[in-house]
Short mmCIF file of C-alpha atoms and ligand atoms in Angstrom, two decimals:
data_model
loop_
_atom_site.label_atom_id
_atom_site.label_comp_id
_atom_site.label_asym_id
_atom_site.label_seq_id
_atom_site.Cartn_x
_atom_site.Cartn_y
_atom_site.Cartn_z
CA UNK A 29 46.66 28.09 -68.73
CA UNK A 30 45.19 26.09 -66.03
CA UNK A 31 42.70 27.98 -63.71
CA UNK A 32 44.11 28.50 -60.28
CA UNK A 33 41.57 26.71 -57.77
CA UNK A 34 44.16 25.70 -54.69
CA UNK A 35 42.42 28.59 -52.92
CA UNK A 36 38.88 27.02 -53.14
CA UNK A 37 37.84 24.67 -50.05
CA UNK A 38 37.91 21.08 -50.95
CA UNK A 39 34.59 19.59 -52.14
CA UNK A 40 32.29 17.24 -50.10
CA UNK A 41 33.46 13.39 -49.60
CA UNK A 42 30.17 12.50 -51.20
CA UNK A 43 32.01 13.50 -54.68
CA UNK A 44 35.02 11.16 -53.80
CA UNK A 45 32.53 8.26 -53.54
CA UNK A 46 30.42 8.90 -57.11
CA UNK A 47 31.57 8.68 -60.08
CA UNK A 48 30.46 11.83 -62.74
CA UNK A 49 26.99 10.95 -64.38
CA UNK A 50 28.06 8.57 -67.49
CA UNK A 51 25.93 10.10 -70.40
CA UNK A 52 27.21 13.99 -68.73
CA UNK A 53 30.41 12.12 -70.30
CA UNK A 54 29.25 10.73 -73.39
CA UNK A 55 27.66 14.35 -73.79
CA UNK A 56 30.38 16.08 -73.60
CA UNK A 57 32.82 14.04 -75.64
CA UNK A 58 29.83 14.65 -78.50
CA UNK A 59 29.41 18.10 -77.90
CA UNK A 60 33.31 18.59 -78.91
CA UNK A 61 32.69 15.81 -81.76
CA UNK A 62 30.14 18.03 -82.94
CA UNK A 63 31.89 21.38 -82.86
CA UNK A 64 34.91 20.00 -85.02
CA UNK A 65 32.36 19.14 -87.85
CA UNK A 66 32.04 15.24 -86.87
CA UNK A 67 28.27 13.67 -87.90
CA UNK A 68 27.91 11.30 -85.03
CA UNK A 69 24.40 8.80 -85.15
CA UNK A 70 23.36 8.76 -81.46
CA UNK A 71 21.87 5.08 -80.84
CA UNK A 72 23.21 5.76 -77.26
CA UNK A 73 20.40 7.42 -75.82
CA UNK A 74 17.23 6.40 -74.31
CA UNK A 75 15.61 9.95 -75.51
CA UNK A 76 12.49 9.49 -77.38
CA UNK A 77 12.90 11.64 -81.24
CA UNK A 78 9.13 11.97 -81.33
CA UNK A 79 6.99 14.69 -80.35
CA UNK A 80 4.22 14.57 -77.48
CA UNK A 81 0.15 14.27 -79.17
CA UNK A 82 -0.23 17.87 -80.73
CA UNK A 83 -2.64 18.73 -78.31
CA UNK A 84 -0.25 18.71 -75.09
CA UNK A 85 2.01 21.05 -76.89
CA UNK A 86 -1.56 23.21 -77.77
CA UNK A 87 -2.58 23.00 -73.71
CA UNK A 88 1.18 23.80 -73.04
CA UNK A 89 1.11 26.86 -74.98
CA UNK A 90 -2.56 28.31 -74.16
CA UNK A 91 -1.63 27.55 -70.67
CA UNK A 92 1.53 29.59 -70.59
CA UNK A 93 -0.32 32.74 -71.60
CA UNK A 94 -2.44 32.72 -68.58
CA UNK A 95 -0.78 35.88 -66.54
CA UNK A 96 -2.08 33.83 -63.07
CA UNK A 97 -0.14 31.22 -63.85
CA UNK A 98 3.73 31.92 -63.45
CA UNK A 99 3.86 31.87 -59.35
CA UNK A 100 4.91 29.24 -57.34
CA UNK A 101 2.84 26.67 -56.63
CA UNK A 102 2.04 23.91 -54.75
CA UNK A 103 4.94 21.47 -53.36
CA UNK A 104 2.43 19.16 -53.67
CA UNK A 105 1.85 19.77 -57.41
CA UNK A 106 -1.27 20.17 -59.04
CA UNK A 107 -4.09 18.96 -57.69
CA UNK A 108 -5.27 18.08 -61.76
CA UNK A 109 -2.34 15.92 -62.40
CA UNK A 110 -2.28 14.51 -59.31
CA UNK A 111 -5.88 13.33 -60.18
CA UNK A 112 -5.01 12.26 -63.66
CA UNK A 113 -2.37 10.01 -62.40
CA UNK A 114 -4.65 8.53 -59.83
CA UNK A 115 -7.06 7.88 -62.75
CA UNK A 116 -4.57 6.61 -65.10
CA UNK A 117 -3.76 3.54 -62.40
CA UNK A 118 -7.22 3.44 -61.97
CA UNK A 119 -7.82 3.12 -66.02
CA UNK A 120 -4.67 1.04 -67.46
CA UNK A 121 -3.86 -1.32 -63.69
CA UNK A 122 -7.21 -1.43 -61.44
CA UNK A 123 -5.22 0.36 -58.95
CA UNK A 124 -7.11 2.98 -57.15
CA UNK A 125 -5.14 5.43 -54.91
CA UNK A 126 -5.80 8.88 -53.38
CA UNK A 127 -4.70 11.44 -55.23
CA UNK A 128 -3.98 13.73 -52.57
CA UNK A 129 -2.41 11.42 -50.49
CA UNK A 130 -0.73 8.76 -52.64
CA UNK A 131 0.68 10.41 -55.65
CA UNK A 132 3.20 12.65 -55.77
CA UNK A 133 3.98 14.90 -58.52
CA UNK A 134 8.22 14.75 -59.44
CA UNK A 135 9.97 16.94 -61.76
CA UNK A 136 11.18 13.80 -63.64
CA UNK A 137 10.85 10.90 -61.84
CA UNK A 138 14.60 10.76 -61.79
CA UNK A 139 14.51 13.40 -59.12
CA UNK A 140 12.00 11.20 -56.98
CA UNK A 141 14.46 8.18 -57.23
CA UNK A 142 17.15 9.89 -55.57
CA UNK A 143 15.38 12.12 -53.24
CA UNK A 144 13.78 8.43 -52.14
CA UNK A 145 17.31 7.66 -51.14
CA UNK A 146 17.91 10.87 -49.03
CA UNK A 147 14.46 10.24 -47.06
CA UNK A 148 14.99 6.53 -46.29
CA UNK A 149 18.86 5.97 -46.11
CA UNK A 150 21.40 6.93 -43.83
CA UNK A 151 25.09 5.85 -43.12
CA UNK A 152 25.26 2.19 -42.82
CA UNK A 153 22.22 1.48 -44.52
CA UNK A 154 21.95 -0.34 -47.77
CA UNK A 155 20.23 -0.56 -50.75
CA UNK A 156 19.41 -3.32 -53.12
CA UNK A 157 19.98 -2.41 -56.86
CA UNK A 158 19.92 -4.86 -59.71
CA UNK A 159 23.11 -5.63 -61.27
CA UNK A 160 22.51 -3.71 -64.44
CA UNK A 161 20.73 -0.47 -63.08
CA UNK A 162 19.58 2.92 -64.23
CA UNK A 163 22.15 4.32 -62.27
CA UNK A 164 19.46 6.89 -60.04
CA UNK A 165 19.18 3.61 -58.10
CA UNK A 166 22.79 3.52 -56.71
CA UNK A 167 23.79 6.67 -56.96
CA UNK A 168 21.15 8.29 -54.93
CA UNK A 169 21.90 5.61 -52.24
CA UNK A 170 25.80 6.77 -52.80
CA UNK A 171 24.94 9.97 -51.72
CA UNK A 172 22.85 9.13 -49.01
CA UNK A 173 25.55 7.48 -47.58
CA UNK A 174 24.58 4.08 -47.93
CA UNK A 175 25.73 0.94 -49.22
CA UNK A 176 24.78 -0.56 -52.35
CA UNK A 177 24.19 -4.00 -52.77
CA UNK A 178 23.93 -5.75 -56.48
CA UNK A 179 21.06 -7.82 -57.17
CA UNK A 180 22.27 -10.56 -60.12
CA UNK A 181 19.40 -10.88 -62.98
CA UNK A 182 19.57 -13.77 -64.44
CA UNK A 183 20.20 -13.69 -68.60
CA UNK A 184 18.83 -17.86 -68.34
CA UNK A 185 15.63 -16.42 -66.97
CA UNK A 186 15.17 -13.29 -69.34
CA UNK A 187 17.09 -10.73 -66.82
CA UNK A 188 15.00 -11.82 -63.98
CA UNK A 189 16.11 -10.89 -60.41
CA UNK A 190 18.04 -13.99 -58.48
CA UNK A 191 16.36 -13.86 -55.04
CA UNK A 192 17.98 -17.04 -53.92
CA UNK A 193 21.40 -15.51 -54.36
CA UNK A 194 20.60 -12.83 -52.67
CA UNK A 195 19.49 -14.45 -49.78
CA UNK A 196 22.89 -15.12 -48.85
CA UNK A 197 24.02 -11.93 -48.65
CA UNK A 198 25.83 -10.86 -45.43
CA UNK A 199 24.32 -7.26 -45.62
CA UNK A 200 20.62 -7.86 -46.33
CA UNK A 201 19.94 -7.26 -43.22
CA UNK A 202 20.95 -3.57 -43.61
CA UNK A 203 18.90 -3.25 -46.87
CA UNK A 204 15.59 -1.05 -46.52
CA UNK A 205 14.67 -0.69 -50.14
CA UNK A 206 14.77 -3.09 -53.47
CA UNK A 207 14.63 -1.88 -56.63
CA UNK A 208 13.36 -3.04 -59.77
CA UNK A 209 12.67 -2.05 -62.89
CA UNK A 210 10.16 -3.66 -65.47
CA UNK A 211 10.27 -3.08 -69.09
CA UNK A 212 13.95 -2.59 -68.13
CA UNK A 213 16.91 -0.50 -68.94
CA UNK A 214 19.10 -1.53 -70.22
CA UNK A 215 18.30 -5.28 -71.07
CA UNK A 216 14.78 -4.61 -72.67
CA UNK A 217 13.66 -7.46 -70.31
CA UNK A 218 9.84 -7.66 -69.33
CA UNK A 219 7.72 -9.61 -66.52
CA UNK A 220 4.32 -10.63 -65.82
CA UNK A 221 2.67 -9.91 -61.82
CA UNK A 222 3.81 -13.31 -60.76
CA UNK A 223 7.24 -11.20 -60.00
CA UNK A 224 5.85 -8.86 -57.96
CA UNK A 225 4.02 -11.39 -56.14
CA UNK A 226 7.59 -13.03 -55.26
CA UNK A 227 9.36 -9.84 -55.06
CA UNK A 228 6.34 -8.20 -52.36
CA UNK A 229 6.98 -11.76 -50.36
CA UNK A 230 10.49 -11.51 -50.12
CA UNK A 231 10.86 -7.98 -49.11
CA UNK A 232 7.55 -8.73 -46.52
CA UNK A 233 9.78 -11.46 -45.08
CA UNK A 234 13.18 -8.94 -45.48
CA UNK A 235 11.18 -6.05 -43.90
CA UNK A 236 12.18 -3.84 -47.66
CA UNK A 237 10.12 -0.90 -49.54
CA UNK A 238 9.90 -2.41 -52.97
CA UNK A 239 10.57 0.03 -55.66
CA UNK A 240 9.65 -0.27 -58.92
CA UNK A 241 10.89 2.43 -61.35
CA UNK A 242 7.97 2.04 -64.42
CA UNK A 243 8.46 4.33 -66.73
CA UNK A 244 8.12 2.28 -69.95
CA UNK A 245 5.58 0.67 -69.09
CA UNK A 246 3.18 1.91 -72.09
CA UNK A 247 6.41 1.23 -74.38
CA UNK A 248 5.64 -2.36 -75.08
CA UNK A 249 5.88 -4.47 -78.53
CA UNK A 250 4.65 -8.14 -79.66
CA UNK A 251 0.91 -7.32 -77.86
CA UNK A 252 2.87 -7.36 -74.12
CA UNK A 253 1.11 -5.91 -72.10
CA UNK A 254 3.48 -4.85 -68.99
CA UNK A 255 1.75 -4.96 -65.51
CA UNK A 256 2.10 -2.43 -62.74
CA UNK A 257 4.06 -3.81 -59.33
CA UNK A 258 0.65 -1.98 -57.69
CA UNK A 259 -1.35 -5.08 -58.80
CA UNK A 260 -0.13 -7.08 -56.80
CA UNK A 261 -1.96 -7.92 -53.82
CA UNK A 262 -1.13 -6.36 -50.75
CA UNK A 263 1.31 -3.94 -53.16
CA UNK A 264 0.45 -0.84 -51.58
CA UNK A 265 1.19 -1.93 -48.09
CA UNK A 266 5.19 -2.32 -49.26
CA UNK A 267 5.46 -0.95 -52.58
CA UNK A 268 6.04 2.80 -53.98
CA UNK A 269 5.72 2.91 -57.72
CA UNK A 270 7.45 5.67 -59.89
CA UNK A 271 6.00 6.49 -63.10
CA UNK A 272 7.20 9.17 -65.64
CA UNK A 273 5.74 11.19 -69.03
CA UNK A 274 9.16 10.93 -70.50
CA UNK A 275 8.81 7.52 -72.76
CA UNK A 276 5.05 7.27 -72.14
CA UNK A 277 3.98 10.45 -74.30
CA UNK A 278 7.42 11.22 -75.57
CA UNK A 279 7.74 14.21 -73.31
CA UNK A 280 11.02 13.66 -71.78
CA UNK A 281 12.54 17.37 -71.56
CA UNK A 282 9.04 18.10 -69.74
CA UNK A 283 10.08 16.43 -66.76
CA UNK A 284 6.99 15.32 -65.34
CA UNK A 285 6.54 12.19 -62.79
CA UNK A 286 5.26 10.84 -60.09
CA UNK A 287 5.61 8.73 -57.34
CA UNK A 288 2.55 6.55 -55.99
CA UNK A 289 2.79 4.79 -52.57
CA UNK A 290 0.93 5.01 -49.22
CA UNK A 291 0.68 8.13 -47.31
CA UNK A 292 3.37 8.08 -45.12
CA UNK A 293 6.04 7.36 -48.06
CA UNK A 294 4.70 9.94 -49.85
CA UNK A 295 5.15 12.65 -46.91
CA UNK A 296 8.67 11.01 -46.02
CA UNK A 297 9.70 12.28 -49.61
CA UNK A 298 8.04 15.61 -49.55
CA UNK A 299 10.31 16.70 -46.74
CA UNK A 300 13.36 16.05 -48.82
CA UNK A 301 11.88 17.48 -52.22
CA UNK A 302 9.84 20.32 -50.51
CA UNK A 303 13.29 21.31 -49.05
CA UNK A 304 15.18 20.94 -52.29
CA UNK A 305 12.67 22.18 -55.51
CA UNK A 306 9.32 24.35 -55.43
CA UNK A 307 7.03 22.32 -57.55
CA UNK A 308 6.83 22.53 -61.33
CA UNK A 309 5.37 25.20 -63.93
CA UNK A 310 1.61 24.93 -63.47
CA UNK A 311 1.38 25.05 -67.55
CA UNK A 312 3.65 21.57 -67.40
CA UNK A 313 1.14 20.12 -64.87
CA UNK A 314 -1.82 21.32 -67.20
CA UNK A 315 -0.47 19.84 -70.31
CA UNK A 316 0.64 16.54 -68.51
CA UNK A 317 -3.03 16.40 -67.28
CA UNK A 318 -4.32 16.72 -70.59
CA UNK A 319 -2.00 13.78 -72.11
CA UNK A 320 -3.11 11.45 -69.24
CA UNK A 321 -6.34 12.34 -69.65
CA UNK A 322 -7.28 12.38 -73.56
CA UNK A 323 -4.42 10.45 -75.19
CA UNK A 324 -6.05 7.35 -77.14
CA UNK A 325 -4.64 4.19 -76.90
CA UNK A 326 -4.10 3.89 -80.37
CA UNK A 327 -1.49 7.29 -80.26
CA UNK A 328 0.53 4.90 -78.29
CA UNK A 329 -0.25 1.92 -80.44
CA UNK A 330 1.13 3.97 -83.52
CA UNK A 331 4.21 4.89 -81.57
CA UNK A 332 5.23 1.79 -80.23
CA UNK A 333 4.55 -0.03 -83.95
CA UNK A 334 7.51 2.71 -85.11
CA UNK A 335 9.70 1.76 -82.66
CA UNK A 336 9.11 -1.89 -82.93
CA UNK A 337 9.94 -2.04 -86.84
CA UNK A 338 12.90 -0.03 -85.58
CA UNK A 339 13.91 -2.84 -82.83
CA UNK A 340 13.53 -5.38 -85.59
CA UNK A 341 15.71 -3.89 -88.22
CA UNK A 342 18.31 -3.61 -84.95
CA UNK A 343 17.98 -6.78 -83.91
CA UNK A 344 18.53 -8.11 -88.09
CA UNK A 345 21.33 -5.92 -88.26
CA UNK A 346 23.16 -7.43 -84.91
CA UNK A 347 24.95 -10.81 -86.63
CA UNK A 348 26.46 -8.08 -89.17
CA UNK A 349 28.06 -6.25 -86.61
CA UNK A 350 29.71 -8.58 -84.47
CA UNK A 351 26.43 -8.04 -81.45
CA UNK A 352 24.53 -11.20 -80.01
CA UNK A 353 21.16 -9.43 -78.88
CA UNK A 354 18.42 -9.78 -76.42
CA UNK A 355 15.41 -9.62 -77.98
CA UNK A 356 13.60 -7.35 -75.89
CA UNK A 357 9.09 -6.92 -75.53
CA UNK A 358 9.51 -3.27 -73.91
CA UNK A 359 11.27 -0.35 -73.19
CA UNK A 360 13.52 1.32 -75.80
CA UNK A 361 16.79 -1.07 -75.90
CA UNK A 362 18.43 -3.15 -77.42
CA UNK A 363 21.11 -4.91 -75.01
CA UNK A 364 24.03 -7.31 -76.93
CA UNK A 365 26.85 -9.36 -76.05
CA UNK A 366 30.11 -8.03 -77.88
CA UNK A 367 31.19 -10.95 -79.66
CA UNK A 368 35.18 -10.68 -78.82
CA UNK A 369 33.73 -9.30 -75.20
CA UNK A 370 35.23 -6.00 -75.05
CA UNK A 371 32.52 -2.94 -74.75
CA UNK A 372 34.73 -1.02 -74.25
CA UNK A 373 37.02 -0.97 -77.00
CA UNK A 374 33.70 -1.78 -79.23
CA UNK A 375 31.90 1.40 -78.58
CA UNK A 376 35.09 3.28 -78.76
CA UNK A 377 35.67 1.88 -82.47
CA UNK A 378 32.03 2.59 -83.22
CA UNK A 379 32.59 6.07 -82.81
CA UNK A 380 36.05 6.57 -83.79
CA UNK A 381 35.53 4.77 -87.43
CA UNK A 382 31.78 4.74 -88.12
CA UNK A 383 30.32 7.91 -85.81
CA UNK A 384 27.55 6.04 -84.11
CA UNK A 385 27.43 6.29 -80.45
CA UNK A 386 26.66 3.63 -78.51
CA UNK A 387 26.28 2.75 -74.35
CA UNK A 388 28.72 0.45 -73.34
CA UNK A 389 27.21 -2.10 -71.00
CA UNK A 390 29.73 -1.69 -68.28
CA UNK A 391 27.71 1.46 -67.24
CA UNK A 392 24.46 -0.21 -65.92
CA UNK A 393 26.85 -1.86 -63.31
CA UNK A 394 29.65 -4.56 -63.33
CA UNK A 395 27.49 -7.64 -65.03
CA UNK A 396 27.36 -5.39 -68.19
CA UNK A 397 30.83 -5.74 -69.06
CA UNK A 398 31.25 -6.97 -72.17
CA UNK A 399 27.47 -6.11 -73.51
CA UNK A 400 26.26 -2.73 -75.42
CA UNK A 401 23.08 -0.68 -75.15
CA UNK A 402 21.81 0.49 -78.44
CA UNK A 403 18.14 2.85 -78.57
CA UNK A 404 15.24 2.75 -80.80
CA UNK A 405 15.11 6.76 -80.25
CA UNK A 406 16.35 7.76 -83.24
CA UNK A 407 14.23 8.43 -86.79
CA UNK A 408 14.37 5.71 -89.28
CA UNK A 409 16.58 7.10 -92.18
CA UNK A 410 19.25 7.77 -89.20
CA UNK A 411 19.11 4.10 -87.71
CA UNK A 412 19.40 2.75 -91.14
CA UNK A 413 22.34 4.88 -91.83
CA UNK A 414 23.81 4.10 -88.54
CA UNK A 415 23.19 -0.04 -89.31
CA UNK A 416 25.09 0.44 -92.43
CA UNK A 417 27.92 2.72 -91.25
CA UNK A 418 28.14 -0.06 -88.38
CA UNK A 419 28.49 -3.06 -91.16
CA UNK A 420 30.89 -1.12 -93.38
CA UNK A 421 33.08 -0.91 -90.28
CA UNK A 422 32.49 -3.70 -89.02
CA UNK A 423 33.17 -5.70 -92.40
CA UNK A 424 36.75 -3.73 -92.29
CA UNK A 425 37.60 -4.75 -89.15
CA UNK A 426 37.09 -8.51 -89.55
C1 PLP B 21 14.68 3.03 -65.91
C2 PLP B 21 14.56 4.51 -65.88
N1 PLP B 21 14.04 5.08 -64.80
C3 PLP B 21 13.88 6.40 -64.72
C4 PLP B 21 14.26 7.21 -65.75
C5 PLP B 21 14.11 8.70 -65.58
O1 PLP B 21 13.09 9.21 -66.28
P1 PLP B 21 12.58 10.69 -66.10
O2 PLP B 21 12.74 11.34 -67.42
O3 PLP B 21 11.16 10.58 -65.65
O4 PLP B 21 13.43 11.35 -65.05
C6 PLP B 21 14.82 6.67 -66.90
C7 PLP B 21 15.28 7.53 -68.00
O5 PLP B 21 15.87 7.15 -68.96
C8 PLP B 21 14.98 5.28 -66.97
O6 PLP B 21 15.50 4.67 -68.04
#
């Protein structure tokens, strides 16, 4: 029987203009797959399937038996993690920043991406998103009000950003902020400083806040080494940086960021997030501390060489099932051209005949048509099951 809701007032024009989150979707269809009995191989999501170093889980636990420390507390965060962030730019870019003024703790820097949106953008405002996004980007400007304007990367120039194109664009001039994002999702494409450098010029010359969305930044194969837009000189003058826990220490139900920019940014996004969450649990903040802190390089070294070996059995696997890859330095994806062009009707197949989920492209913005997103997340007896469920179905279908 279907619920009776005509009494209910109607809800806000804001839904009318965004479309429901695309993996809430892709959840929910497996969710139902699930409860009928279905064994579906997620290679859809960007979720890392290993745990955080054992002693962040220790901290986590020692700290949540502390009877001080389950009040509120500071919208600011903790003054601990704010400092180990500050050190960690300090440590692994050269970038030194205050941490009481410059870094901002988020609950996920997710949350900071669209909250950016809500302090900076208003009705006839617009944003610049690349044209294959993680869709925070446009649909935090969506609900701001503002107007979103694609970016083309360009696949001859490894999924660089096209600034010359967009130099022609009749709205730039209604543009405050730029983002980019470096190891990317979804194309796995990577860049040296020499970007920033041209990106910080053009939005200098544009009057833009460069954003640059970092969080795989320590998820890096083939000895890259990816650099932080903060580098850059004169960064910090036009440039807030988010950074996240999630893929750097595997930690991503933890949701712990931050944001890192010049005081006045900072504040700016305080109001909206002061106004919307109250901080994170202290224990979080303590444990995240901890992992900046006392992590060893080669933890992350050992982690990335898994997923690596991972991206290379992928990427072997690709001419079997009908997928042209990208072969990607960083972040955890794998992005290929569907060889008849239909991503659609690929990923539906997928997980119709073989019960592997995958992303189709067309969800990181219109220039993904025709392309799918596959993740290293998932432990190695699964991927190799999913690669050969793939080719068996594959191999029937051709
Ligand atoms: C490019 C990009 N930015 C931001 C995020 C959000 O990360 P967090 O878990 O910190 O909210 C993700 C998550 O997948 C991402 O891929």
């Amino acid at each position: 029987m279907a619920t009776q809701t005509s009494f209910l007032p109607k809800t806000a024009a804001r839904l009318d203009r965004m479309p429901p989150y695309g993996f809430e979707l892709i959840n929910r269809r497996l969710t139902q797959l699930a409860a009928s009995g279905v064994d579906v191989i997620r290679l859809d999501i960007g979720s890392p399937d290993m745990p955080p170093p054992p002693p962040v889980i220790e901290m986590l636990k020692r700290s949540a038996d502390n009877p001080k420390f389950h009040s509120y507390g500071s919208y600011r965060g903790l003054p601990a993690f704010r400092k180990a962030v500050a050190a960690y730019y300090a440590r692994r870019f050269g970038v030194q920043v205050d941490p009481d003024k410059e870094v901002l703790p988020l609950i996920g820097s997710k949350e900071g991406i669209v909250n950016l949106a809500l302090a900076f953008i208003d009705q006839g405002d617009a944003v610049i998103a690349p044209d294959l996004n993680y869709p925070a980007y446009t649909m935090g400007t969506l609900m701001a009000g503002g107007e979103v304007i694609f970016m083309q990367l360009d696949p001859s120039r490894s999924y660089l950003p096209n600034l010359d194109a967009l130099r022609a664009h009749p709205s730039l001039n209604r543009a405050k902020l730029l983002w980019v994002n470096y190891p990317n999702n979804p194309t796995g494409a990577t860049c040296d400083l020499a970007l920033y450098d041209e990106l910080i010029a053009f939005c200098r010359e544009h009057r833009l806040l460069l954003c640059s969305d970092n969080p795989y930044a320590e998820v890096v194969y083939d000895g890259y080494r990816a650099p932080s837009a903060l580098q850059a000189a004169g960064a910090l003058d036009c440039t807030v940086e988010f950074m996240s826990l999630s893929k750097l220490y595997n930690m991503a139900g933890w949701r712990l960021g931050a944001c890192i920019a010049r005081q006045p940014i900072i504040d700016a996004l305080l109001v909206i997030k002061s106004n919307m969450d109250s901080g994170h649990f202290r224990p979080m903040y303590e444990a995240g501390a901890l992992a900046l802190n006392e992590t060893p390089q080669s933890w992350i070294d050992e982690r990335n060489a898994i997923y690596q070996a991972r991206r290379d059995a992928l990427l072997a696997a690709c001419p079997s099932i009908g997928l042209t890859a990208f072969k990607t330095s960083g972040s955890l994806y794998i992005w290929a051209k569907v060889d008849d062009g239909n991503d659609a009707a690929y990923v539906e197949s997928a997980l119709d005949q073989a019960q592997v989920s995958l992303t189709p492209g067309a969800m990181y913005g219109p220039a993904g048509k025709g392309y799918v997103r596959l993740s290293v997340g998932i432990e190695d007896a699964r991927l190799q099951e999913a690669i050969a469920r793939l080719q068996a179905w594959y191999a029937k279908r051709h």
